[in-house]
CSV table of C-alpha atoms in Angstrom, one decimal:
chain,number,residue,atom,x,y,z
A,1,MET,CA,0.0,0.1,0.0
A,2,ALA,CA,1.2,3.5,-0.6
A,3,LYS,CA,3.2,4.7,2.4
A,4,GLN,CA,4.5,7.8,3.8
A,5,PHE,CA,6.5,8.8,6.8
A,6,TYR,CA,5.4,10.8,9.8
A,7,GLY,CA,8.2,13.1,9.2
A,8,LYS,CA,11.5,13.2,7.3
A,9,GLY,CA,11.7,9.4,6.9
A,10,ILE,CA,14.9,7.4,6.4
A,11,PRO,CA,17.6,8.8,4.3
A,12,GLY,CA,17.7,6.9,0.8
A,13,LEU,CA,14.5,5.1,1.3
A,14,ALA,CA,11.5,5.9,-0.9
A,15,PRO,CA,8.3,5.0,0.8
A,16,SER,CA,6.8,3.6,-2.4
A,17,GLU,CA,9.2,0.6,-1.9
A,18,LEU,CA,7.3,-0.5,1.1
A,19,ARG,CA,4.5,-2.3,-0.7
A,20,GLY,CA,3.4,-4.5,2.2
A,21,THR,CA,0.8,-3.8,4.8
A,22,LEU,CA,1.6,-2.4,8.1
A,23,ILE,CA,-0.8,-2.9,10.9
A,24,ALA,CA,-0.1,-1.4,14.4
A,25,ILE,CA,-2.0,-2.6,17.6
A,26,GLU,CA,-1.8,-0.1,20.3
A,27,GLY,CA,-3.1,0.0,23.8
A,28,GLY,CA,-2.1,0.1,27.5
A,29,ASP,CA,-0.5,-2.6,29.6
A,30,GLY,CA,-2.9,-5.5,29.8
A,31,ALA,CA,-5.2,-4.2,27.1
A,32,GLY,CA,-5.1,-7.5,25.4
A,33,ARG,CA,-2.7,-6.6,22.5
A,34,SER,CA,-0.6,-9.7,22.5
A,35,THR,CA,-3.7,-11.9,22.3
A,36,GLN,CA,-5.1,-9.8,19.4
A,37,VAL,CA,-1.7,-9.9,17.6
A,38,MET,CA,-1.7,-13.7,17.9
A,39,MET,CA,-5.3,-14.0,16.7
A,40,LEU,CA,-4.8,-11.7,13.8
A,41,LYS,CA,-1.7,-13.4,12.7
A,42,GLU,CA,-3.5,-16.7,12.6
A,43,TYR,CA,-6.3,-15.1,10.6
A,44,LEU,CA,-3.9,-13.7,8.1
A,45,GLU,CA,-1.8,-16.7,7.6
A,46,ARG,CA,-4.9,-18.7,7.1
A,47,ARG,CA,-5.6,-16.3,4.3
A,48,GLY,CA,-2.2,-16.9,2.9
A,49,PHE,CA,-0.4,-13.7,3.9
A,50,PRO,CA,3.2,-13.8,5.1
A,51,VAL,CA,3.3,-12.2,8.5
A,52,ILE,CA,5.9,-10.9,10.8
A,53,GLU,CA,5.5,-9.2,14.0
A,54,PHE,CA,7.7,-6.8,15.9
A,55,GLY,CA,7.3,-4.7,19.1
A,56,LEU,CA,9.3,-2.6,21.5
A,57,LYS,CA,12.5,-3.4,23.1
A,58,ARG,CA,13.3,-6.3,20.7
A,59,SER,CA,16.2,-4.9,18.7
A,60,ASN,CA,19.5,-6.6,18.3
A,61,LEU,CA,21.2,-3.2,18.6
A,62,VAL,CA,19.8,-2.0,22.0
A,63,GLY,CA,17.0,-4.3,23.1
A,64,LYS,CA,19.1,-6.0,25.8
A,65,GLU,CA,20.9,-3.0,26.9
A,66,LEU,CA,17.6,-1.1,27.2
A,67,GLY,CA,16.2,-4.0,29.4
A,68,GLU,CA,19.3,-3.9,31.6
A,69,ALA,CA,19.0,-0.2,31.9
A,70,MET,CA,15.4,-0.5,33.0
A,71,GLU,CA,16.2,-3.1,35.7
A,72,GLY,CA,18.9,-0.7,37.1
A,73,ASN,CA,16.4,2.3,37.0
A,74,SER,CA,19.2,4.6,36.4
A,75,LEU,CA,18.4,6.5,33.1
A,76,GLY,CA,16.6,9.8,32.9
A,77,PRO,CA,13.4,10.1,31.0
A,78,LEU,CA,15.0,11.8,28.0
A,79,THR,CA,17.6,9.1,27.7
A,80,PHE,CA,15.0,6.4,27.9
A,81,SER,CA,12.9,8.2,25.3
A,82,LEU,CA,15.9,8.2,22.8
A,83,PHE,CA,16.9,4.6,23.8
A,84,TYR,CA,13.4,3.5,22.8
A,85,ALA,CA,13.5,5.5,19.5
A,86,THR,CA,16.9,3.9,18.7
A,87,ASP,CA,15.5,0.4,19.4
A,88,PHE,CA,12.5,1.2,17.2
A,89,ALA,CA,14.5,2.6,14.3
A,90,ASP,CA,16.9,-0.4,14.4
A,91,GLN,CA,14.0,-2.8,14.2
A,92,LEU,CA,12.4,-0.9,11.2
A,93,GLU,CA,15.7,-0.9,9.3
A,94,THR,CA,16.8,-4.4,9.9
A,95,THR,CA,13.4,-6.3,9.7
A,96,VAL,CA,10.3,-4.3,9.1
A,97,PHE,CA,11.4,-2.6,5.8
A,98,THR,CA,12.7,-5.7,4.4
A,99,ALA,CA,9.5,-7.4,5.1
A,100,LEU,CA,7.4,-4.5,3.7
A,101,ARG,CA,9.5,-4.4,0.6
A,102,ALA,CA,8.7,-8.1,0.1
A,103,GLY,CA,5.0,-7.5,0.4
A,104,PHE,CA,4.6,-8.9,3.9
A,105,VAL,CA,2.0,-8.0,6.5
A,106,VAL,CA,3.8,-6.6,9.5
A,107,ILE,CA,2.0,-6.4,12.7
A,108,ALA,CA,3.4,-4.1,15.3
A,109,ASP,CA,2.6,-5.0,18.9
A,110,ARG,CA,2.8,-1.4,20.0
A,111,TYR,CA,4.0,1.2,17.7
A,112,ILE,CA,5.6,4.8,18.2
A,113,PHE,CA,2.4,5.8,20.2
A,114,THR,CA,3.1,3.8,23.4
A,115,PRO,CA,6.6,5.4,23.8
A,116,MET,CA,5.2,8.8,22.9
A,117,ALA,CA,2.5,8.5,25.5
A,118,ARG,CA,4.9,7.4,28.1
A,119,ASP,CA,7.4,10.2,27.2
A,120,ILE,CA,4.7,12.9,27.3
A,121,VAL,CA,3.4,11.7,30.6
A,122,ARG,CA,7.0,12.2,31.9
A,123,GLY,CA,7.2,15.7,30.7
A,124,ALA,CA,8.4,15.4,27.1
A,125,HIS,CA,6.9,17.9,24.6
A,126,ARG,CA,4.5,16.5,22.1
A,127,ASP,CA,6.2,18.2,19.2
A,128,TRP,CA,9.6,17.0,20.1
A,129,CYS,CA,8.2,13.3,20.3
A,130,LYS,CA,6.5,13.8,16.9
A,131,GLU,CA,9.8,15.0,15.4
A,132,VAL,CA,11.9,12.2,16.9
A,133,TYR,CA,9.6,9.6,15.5
A,134,GLY,CA,9.6,11.2,12.1
A,135,PHE,CA,11.5,8.2,10.7
A,136,ALA,CA,8.5,5.9,11.1
A,137,PRO,CA,6.3,5.1,8.2
A,138,VAL,CA,2.5,5.8,8.7
A,139,PRO,CA,0.7,2.4,9.3
A,140,ASP,CA,-2.1,1.3,7.0
A,141,ILE,CA,-4.1,1.0,10.1
A,142,VAL,CA,-3.6,1.7,13.7
A,143,ILE,CA,-6.1,-0.3,15.9
A,144,TYR,CA,-6.2,1.2,19.5
A,145,LEU,CA,-7.6,-1.2,22.1
A,146,LYS,CA,-9.3,1.2,24.4
A,147,THR,CA,-9.6,-0.5,27.8
A,148,ARG,CA,-10.5,0.3,31.4
A,149,SER,CA,-7.4,0.6,33.6
A,150,LYS,CA,-9.0,-1.7,36.2
A,151,LEU,CA,-9.8,-4.4,33.7
A,152,GLN,CA,-6.1,-4.1,32.4
A,153,ALA,CA,-4.8,-4.7,35.9
A,154,GLU,CA,-7.1,-7.8,36.1
A,155,ARG,CA,-5.7,-9.3,33.0
A,156,ILE,CA,-2.3,-8.8,34.2
A,157,PHE,CA,-3.0,-10.4,37.5
A,158,GLU,CA,-4.5,-13.3,35.6
A,159,LYS,CA,-1.6,-13.6,33.5
A,160,SER,CA,1.4,-13.1,35.7
A,161,GLY,CA,0.0,-12.4,39.2
A,162,VAL,CA,2.0,-9.1,39.6
A,163,LEU,CA,2.0,-5.6,38.2
A,164,GLY,CA,5.3,-4.4,36.8
A,165,TYR,CA,7.3,-1.4,38.2
A,166,TRP,CA,7.2,0.5,34.8
A,167,GLU,CA,3.6,-0.4,33.8
A,168,SER,CA,2.6,1.0,37.2
A,169,GLY,CA,4.5,4.2,36.5
A,170,MET,CA,6.3,3.7,39.9
A,171,ASP,CA,9.2,6.0,38.6
A,172,ILE,CA,6.9,9.1,38.6
A,173,GLN,CA,4.6,8.4,41.6
A,174,ARG,CA,5.3,9.0,45.1
A,175,SER,CA,2.0,8.0,46.8
A,176,GLY,CA,-0.5,5.1,46.9
A,177,ASP,CA,0.0,1.4,46.7
A,178,MET,CA,1.1,-0.3,43.4
A,179,TYR,CA,-2.5,-1.1,42.3
A,180,GLN,CA,-3.5,2.6,42.7
A,181,CYS,CA,-0.4,3.7,40.9
A,182,PHE,CA,-1.1,1.3,38.1
A,183,VAL,CA,-4.6,2.5,37.6
A,184,ARG,CA,-3.6,6.2,37.8
A,185,TYR,CA,-0.7,5.8,35.5
A,186,GLN,CA,-2.8,3.9,32.9
A,187,ASP,CA,-5.5,6.5,33.1
A,188,TRP,CA,-2.8,9.2,32.2
A,189,LEU,CA,-1.6,7.0,29.3
A,190,ARG,CA,-5.1,6.6,28.1
A,191,LYS,CA,-5.7,10.5,28.0
A,192,LYS,CA,-2.6,10.7,25.7
A,193,PHE,CA,-3.9,7.8,23.6
A,194,ASP,CA,-7.2,9.7,23.3
A,195,TRP,CA,-5.5,12.8,22.1
A,196,MET,CA,-3.5,10.7,19.6
A,197,ALA,CA,-6.5,8.7,18.5
A,198,ALA,CA,-7.8,12.0,17.0
A,199,GLU,CA,-4.6,13.3,15.8
A,200,TYR,CA,-3.5,10.3,14.0
A,201,ARG,CA,-6.8,8.7,13.1
A,202,PHE,CA,-6.7,5.5,15.2
A,203,ASP,CA,-9.3,2.9,14.6
A,204,VAL,CA,-10.6,2.8,18.2
A,205,VAL,CA,-11.9,-0.7,19.4
A,206,ASP,CA,-13.5,-1.3,22.6
A,207,GLY,CA,-11.2,-3.4,24.5
A,208,ASN,CA,-13.5,-4.2,27.5
A,209,ARG,CA,-14.9,-7.2,26.0
A,210,ASP,CA,-14.2,-11.0,25.3
A,211,PRO,CA,-11.1,-11.3,23.3
A,212,ARG,CA,-13.1,-13.2,20.6
A,213,LEU,CA,-15.5,-10.4,20.1
A,214,ILE,CA,-12.6,-7.9,19.9
A,215,HIS,CA,-10.8,-10.1,17.3
A,216,ALA,CA,-14.0,-10.3,15.2
A,217,GLU,CA,-14.0,-6.5,15.1
A,218,VAL,CA,-10.3,-6.3,14.4
A,219,GLN,CA,-10.5,-8.9,11.7
A,220,GLU,CA,-13.3,-7.1,10.1
A,221,ARG,CA,-11.3,-3.8,9.9
A,222,VAL,CA,-8.3,-5.6,8.7
A,223,ALA,CA,-10.3,-7.6,6.0
A,224,HIS,CA,-11.7,-4.4,4.8
A,225,LEU,CA,-8.3,-2.7,4.6
A,226,LEU,CA,-6.8,-5.7,2.6
A,227,GLU,CA,-9.8,-5.7,0.1
A,228,GLU,CA,-9.3,-2.1,-0.6
A,229,SER,CA,-5.8,-2.7,-1.6
A,230,ALA,CA,-6.5,-5.9,-3.4
A,231,PRO,CA,-7.3,-4.7,-6.8
A,232,VAL,CA,-3.7,-3.6,-7.3
A,233,GLU,CA,-2.3,-7.1,-6.9
A,234,ARG,CA,-5.1,-9.5,-7.0
A,235,THR,CA,-7.4,-8.3,-9.9
A,236,ASN,CA,-8.1,-11.7,-11.4
A,237,HIS,CA,-8.8,-13.7,-8.3
A,238,ASN,CA,-12.3,-12.3,-8.0
A,239,LYS,CA,-13.5,-12.2,-4.6
A,240,LEU,CA,-12.2,-14.4,-1.9
A,241,PRO,CA,-14.7,-16.6,-0.1
A,242,LYS,CA,-15.3,-14.3,2.6
A,243,ALA,CA,-19.0,-14.4,2.9
A,244,PRO,CA,-19.3,-17.2,5.6
A,245,LYS,CA,-16.7,-15.3,7.8
A,246,ARG,CA,-18.6,-12.2,7.7
A,247,LYS,CA,-21.8,-13.9,8.8
A,248,VAL,CA,-19.9,-15.4,11.7
A,249,SER,CA,-18.4,-12.3,12.8
A,250,ALA,CA,-21.7,-10.4,12.4
A,251,LYS,CA,-23.4,-13.2,14.6
A,252,ILE,CA,-20.8,-12.7,17.3
A,253,ARG,CA,-21.2,-9.1,17.4
A,254,LYS,CA,-25.0,-9.4,17.7
A,255,ARG,CA,-24.7,-10.8,21.0
A,256,PRO,CA,-25.5,-8.3,23.7
A,257,GLY,CA,-22.3,-7.0,25.1
A,258,LYS,CA,-22.0,-9.1,28.2
A,259,SER,CA,-18.6,-8.5,29.6
A,260,PRO,CA,-16.6,-11.5,30.6
B,1,MET,CA,12.9,18.2,29.8
B,2,ASN,CA,12.4,21.3,27.9
B,3,ASN,CA,14.4,23.6,29.9
B,4,SER,CA,16.8,24.6,27.1
B,5,GLN,CA,15.7,28.3,27.3
B,6,ILE,CA,15.5,29.1,31.1
B,7,ALA,CA,18.2,31.1,32.8
B,8,ILE,CA,20.7,28.9,34.8
B,9,PRO,CA,23.5,29.8,37.0
B,10,GLY,CA,26.2,27.8,35.3
B,11,LYS,CA,28.2,28.3,32.1
B,12,LEU,CA,28.8,25.9,29.3
B,13,ILE,CA,31.9,26.1,27.1
B,14,ALA,CA,32.3,23.8,24.1
B,15,VAL,CA,35.0,23.0,21.7
B,16,GLU,CA,34.5,21.7,18.2
B,17,GLY,CA,36.7,20.9,15.2
B,18,LEU,CA,38.2,18.2,13.1
B,19,ASP,CA,40.1,15.2,14.7
B,20,GLY,CA,43.6,16.6,14.9
B,21,SER,CA,42.7,20.2,15.4
B,22,GLY,CA,44.1,20.4,18.8
B,23,LYS,CA,40.7,21.1,20.5
B,24,SER,CA,41.1,18.5,23.1
B,25,THR,CA,44.6,19.7,24.1
B,26,GLN,CA,43.4,23.2,24.3
B,27,ILE,CA,40.3,22.3,26.4
B,28,GLN,CA,42.4,20.3,28.8
B,29,LEU,CA,44.6,23.4,29.2
B,30,LEU,CA,41.7,25.5,29.9
B,31,ARG,CA,40.5,23.0,32.5
B,32,ARG,CA,43.8,22.9,34.1
B,33,TRP,CA,43.8,26.7,34.4
B,34,LEU,CA,40.4,26.9,35.8
B,35,GLU,CA,41.1,24.0,38.4
B,36,LEU,CA,44.4,25.6,39.5
B,37,GLU,CA,42.6,28.9,40.0
B,38,SER,CA,39.9,27.1,42.1
B,39,TYR,CA,36.9,27.7,39.9
B,40,LYS,CA,34.1,25.3,39.9
B,41,VAL,CA,34.7,23.4,36.7
B,42,PHE,CA,33.7,20.1,35.2
B,43,PHE,CA,34.8,18.4,32.1
B,44,THR,CA,32.8,16.1,29.8
B,45,GLU,CA,33.5,14.4,26.5
B,46,TRP,CA,31.5,13.0,23.5
B,47,ASN,CA,30.6,9.3,23.7
B,48,SER,CA,31.2,8.6,27.3
B,49,SER,CA,27.9,7.6,28.9
B,50,ALA,CA,28.7,4.2,30.4
B,51,ILE,CA,25.3,2.6,30.0
B,52,VAL,CA,24.8,3.6,26.3
B,53,LYS,CA,28.3,3.0,25.4
B,54,LYS,CA,28.0,-0.9,25.4
B,55,ALA,CA,25.2,-0.7,22.9
B,56,THR,CA,27.1,1.8,20.8
B,57,SER,CA,30.3,-0.1,20.5
B,58,LYS,CA,28.4,-3.3,19.8
B,59,GLY,CA,26.5,-1.4,16.9
B,60,LYS,CA,30.0,-0.2,15.6
B,61,LYS,CA,31.6,-3.5,15.9
B,62,THR,CA,28.8,-5.4,14.1
B,63,LYS,CA,28.6,-2.5,11.6
B,64,SER,CA,24.9,-2.7,11.9
B,65,LEU,CA,24.4,1.1,12.4
B,66,THR,CA,22.5,3.0,9.7
B,67,PRO,CA,22.7,6.7,9.6
B,68,THR,CA,19.4,7.0,11.3
B,69,THR,CA,20.4,4.6,14.2
B,70,PHE,CA,23.9,6.0,14.3
B,71,SER,CA,22.3,9.5,15.0
B,72,LEU,CA,19.8,8.2,17.6
B,73,ILE,CA,22.2,6.2,19.5
B,74,HIS,CA,24.7,9.0,19.9
B,75,CYS,CA,21.9,11.3,21.0
B,76,THR,CA,20.8,8.8,23.5
B,77,ASP,CA,24.4,8.8,24.8
B,78,PHE,CA,24.5,12.5,24.9
B,79,ALA,CA,21.0,12.6,26.6
B,80,ASP,CA,22.2,10.4,29.4
B,81,ARG,CA,25.3,12.8,30.1
B,82,TYR,CA,23.1,15.7,29.7
B,83,GLU,CA,20.4,14.7,32.1
B,84,ARG,CA,22.7,13.3,34.7
B,85,GLN,CA,25.8,15.5,34.5
B,86,ILE,CA,25.8,18.5,32.2
B,87,LEU,CA,22.4,19.9,33.3
B,88,PRO,CA,22.6,19.3,37.0
B,89,LEU,CA,26.1,20.8,37.0
B,90,LEU,CA,25.0,23.8,35.2
B,91,MET,CA,22.1,24.2,37.7
B,92,ALA,CA,24.6,23.9,40.5
B,93,GLY,CA,26.6,26.8,39.1
B,94,TYR,CA,29.5,25.1,37.5
B,95,ILE,CA,31.5,25.9,34.4
B,96,VAL,CA,31.0,22.9,32.3
B,97,LEU,CA,33.7,22.3,29.6
B,98,ALA,CA,32.5,20.0,26.7
B,99,ASP,CA,35.0,18.4,24.3
B,100,ARG,CA,32.5,18.1,21.4
B,101,TYR,CA,28.8,19.1,21.8
B,102,VAL,CA,25.8,18.8,19.6
B,103,PHE,CA,27.5,20.4,16.6
B,104,THR,CA,29.6,17.3,16.2
B,105,ALA,CA,26.4,15.4,15.6
B,106,TYR,CA,25.0,18.2,13.3
B,107,ALA,CA,28.0,17.8,11.1
B,108,ARG,CA,28.6,14.1,11.2
B,109,ASP,CA,24.9,13.2,10.7
B,110,ALA,CA,24.4,15.7,7.9
B,111,VAL,CA,27.4,14.2,6.0
B,112,ARG,CA,25.8,10.7,6.6
B,113,GLY,CA,22.7,12.0,4.9
B,114,VAL,CA,20.4,12.6,7.7
B,115,ASP,CA,18.0,15.4,7.6
B,116,ARG,CA,19.6,18.5,9.2
B,117,GLN,CA,16.5,19.8,10.7
B,118,TRP,CA,15.6,16.5,12.2
B,119,VAL,CA,19.0,16.3,14.0
B,120,ARG,CA,18.5,19.7,15.3
B,121,LYS,CA,15.1,18.7,16.7
B,122,LEU,CA,16.5,15.6,18.3
B,123,TYR,CA,19.0,17.8,20.2
B,124,SER,CA,16.7,20.6,20.9
B,125,PHE,CA,16.7,19.7,24.6
B,126,ALA,CA,20.2,20.8,25.0
B,127,ARG,CA,21.1,24.2,25.8
B,128,ALA,CA,23.2,26.3,23.4
B,129,PRO,CA,26.7,26.8,24.8
B,130,ASP,CA,27.7,30.2,26.2
B,131,ILE,CA,30.9,29.9,24.1
B,132,THR,CA,31.7,27.4,21.3
B,133,PHE,CA,35.3,27.5,20.3
B,134,PHE,CA,35.8,26.2,16.6
B,135,PHE,CA,39.4,25.0,16.0
B,136,ASP,CA,39.8,25.9,12.4
B,137,VAL,CA,42.7,23.9,10.7
B,138,PRO,CA,43.4,23.2,7.1
B,139,LEU,CA,42.3,19.8,6.3
B,140,GLN,CA,45.7,18.5,5.2
B,141,ILE,CA,47.4,19.6,8.5
B,142,ALA,CA,44.7,17.8,10.6
B,143,LEU,CA,45.0,14.7,8.4
B,144,GLY,CA,48.8,14.8,8.8
B,145,ARG,CA,48.6,15.0,12.6
B,146,ILE,CA,46.1,12.0,12.9
B,147,LEU,CA,47.6,9.8,10.3
B,148,ALA,CA,51.1,10.3,11.5
B,149,GLY,CA,50.4,9.1,15.0
B,150,ARG,CA,47.5,6.5,14.5
B,151,PRO,CA,47.4,4.6,11.3
B,152,GLU,CA,44.8,2.2,12.5
B,153,LEU,CA,41.5,3.9,11.9
B,154,LYS,CA,38.3,2.5,13.0
B,155,TYR,CA,35.4,1.8,10.6
B,156,HIS,CA,33.1,4.7,11.5
B,157,GLU,CA,35.9,7.0,12.4
B,158,ALA,CA,37.1,6.6,8.8
B,159,GLY,CA,33.6,7.0,7.5
B,160,MET,CA,33.8,3.7,5.8
B,161,ASP,CA,30.1,3.2,6.2
B,162,LEU,CA,29.6,5.9,3.6
B,163,GLY,CA,31.3,3.8,1.0
B,164,LEU,CA,33.7,6.7,-0.1
B,165,SER,CA,36.6,4.5,-0.6
B,166,ASP,CA,37.9,1.0,0.1
B,167,SER,CA,41.0,2.4,1.7
B,168,PRO,CA,40.4,3.5,5.3
B,169,THR,CA,43.0,6.3,5.1
B,170,GLU,CA,41.6,7.7,1.9
B,171,SER,CA,38.1,7.4,3.2
B,172,PHE,CA,39.1,9.2,6.3
B,173,GLY,CA,40.4,12.0,4.3
B,174,ILE,CA,37.4,12.5,2.2
B,175,PHE,CA,35.1,12.1,5.3
B,176,GLN,CA,36.9,14.7,7.3
B,177,GLY,CA,36.8,17.1,4.4
B,178,MET,CA,33.1,16.7,4.2
B,179,ILE,CA,32.8,17.3,7.9
B,180,TYR,CA,35.0,20.3,7.7
B,181,GLU,CA,32.6,21.8,4.9
B,182,GLU,CA,29.7,21.1,7.1
B,183,TYR,CA,31.4,22.9,10.1
B,184,LEU,CA,31.9,25.9,8.0
B,185,LYS,CA,28.3,25.9,6.9
B,186,ILE,CA,26.9,25.9,10.5
B,187,SER,CA,29.7,28.2,11.9
B,188,THR,CA,27.4,31.3,11.7
B,189,GLU,CA,24.3,29.7,12.8
B,190,CYS,CA,25.9,28.1,15.7
B,191,ASN,CA,28.0,31.1,16.9
B,192,PHE,CA,31.2,29.5,16.6
B,193,VAL,CA,34.2,31.5,17.9
B,194,ARG,CA,36.9,30.7,15.5
B,195,ILE,CA,40.4,29.8,16.8
B,196,ASP,CA,43.2,29.6,14.4
B,197,ALA,CA,44.5,26.2,15.2
B,198,THR,CA,47.7,26.6,13.1
B,199,ASP,CA,48.8,29.2,15.7
B,200,ALA,CA,51.1,28.3,18.5
B,201,PRO,CA,49.4,26.3,21.1
B,202,GLU,CA,50.2,28.8,23.9
B,203,ASN,CA,48.8,31.7,21.7
B,204,GLN,CA,45.6,29.7,21.1
B,205,GLN,CA,45.2,29.1,24.9
B,206,ALA,CA,45.8,32.8,25.6
B,207,THR,CA,43.0,33.8,23.2
B,208,MET,CA,40.7,31.2,24.7
B,209,ARG,CA,41.3,32.5,28.2
B,210,ARG,CA,40.9,36.1,27.0
B,211,ILE,CA,37.5,35.4,25.4
B,212,LEU,CA,36.3,33.4,28.3
B,213,GLN,CA,37.0,36.3,30.7
B,214,SER,CA,35.5,38.8,28.4
B,215,LYS,CA,32.3,36.9,28.0
B,216,ILE,CA,31.9,35.4,31.6
B,217,LYS,CA,32.1,37.1,34.9
B,218,ILE,CA,34.4,34.4,36.1
B,219,GLU,CA,34.8,35.5,39.6
B,220,GLN,CA,31.5,34.2,40.6
B,221,PHE,CA,32.6,30.8,39.8
B,222,LYS,CA,35.3,30.6,42.5
B,223,SER,CA,34.9,27.6,44.7
B,224,VAL,CA,33.9,28.5,48.1
B,225,SER,CA,35.1,25.1,49.4
B,226,ARG,CA,38.7,25.1,50.2
B,227,TRP,CA,38.9,21.5,49.0
B,228,ARG,CA,39.5,20.9,45.4
B,229,ARG,CA,40.2,18.0,43.1
B,230,ASP,CA,43.6,17.8,41.7
B,231,ARG,CA,44.8,14.8,39.6
B,232,GLY,CA,42.3,12.6,41.0
B,233,GLN,CA,43.2,13.4,44.7
B,234,THR,CA,41.5,15.8,47.0
B,235,VAL,CA,44.0,18.1,48.4
B,236,LEU,CA,43.9,20.8,51.0
B,237,ARG,CA,44.6,24.3,49.6
């Protein structure tokens, strides 16, 4: 799909080279992103799309060092911010661009918006954050799982039993227990996400539901996106047998919104 | 994070110039002078944050840095020093001497093809120095000084990542030439105070001290403490 960058991009890289599809899944800690990434990946692979995923703090260049620095809790907010940006840029340039050039679907489990929200909550200026991440391509779709902080905490408790130091924003809070800190911090992040949702045109998906219901909605939006771009490459394939799937997803959505 | 404009008690002096321009020698002399006169002074150099250094040297060793990540990782390194050293010291009223400052990044990154405005924005959290001395030396002299003493050039130092030449020495020469051009371009914008680096070293030092005293009311930086650091030892004055 036709790409562009948020800012100046990468020297020597024409956005038109990136013909694959870039899907970003955003949301707070415990919003259910990883589950959705997994389900979406499965869906796409079933349809025959090659998929890779990436996320924060996974680069070969600085991923490990960034993790170590976070355990030591010894870096300032500005340094963290740039460290994350370095990590992100390295993954783009070593993995993501290669895959997009080859026409893959790339799913980002968090994109530039999580680090931006975290940085802004810690006092960074919006415009500065925007400029720093000017090297990032604009995704074809940004799906934002908007979730209540208390539900996020529940999901984390179920998964690992403990809230993390960073996901509770302990570095910037001095009062309250960890749970209170978590809820407060995630509320702050959500406010930043809400601002970005408008600014960057996120597809906002209600994350306070059964994962299968969320997936049905995510799937529908992604399917729509892929069909839009399909005529370019798949003109003669007619329409994919998507009708049954549509019905299934519609049926699921019709159920009254019983929260799990 | 965005306090690059507010007034602060300290002063920031930076030196810039090509490798082999003699800037490090000169700033060390300036530091010795200020220390011996018991001024509150602190010295910091490019590329020295312990935490980030590991990642930087790995990236350099494996040659996996691109112009963008090269730029970002150096900015990360700088930010760490800036947040934990430079800014606190300036707030505490020190004279901070910086061997290379953001201008090194401006020049190097531009030569590597990174957008100039983007680099400036990256570093926009950093205060502009009160004085930036630019050690201007003809390229051939700088090259002669470096290549005479240290023939083993590192990959990035020689600008080999730019693919200018297969010979490290030749690549280094072209690369340094490009950086020099870039320095000249930003000289006015960045308020460089030019020092003729072909002049006798003691004359250069005298010029620096004179300019420093003319721009900074240096008396207010006298250390009140009778203790001072000298050659790594604390001695009683």
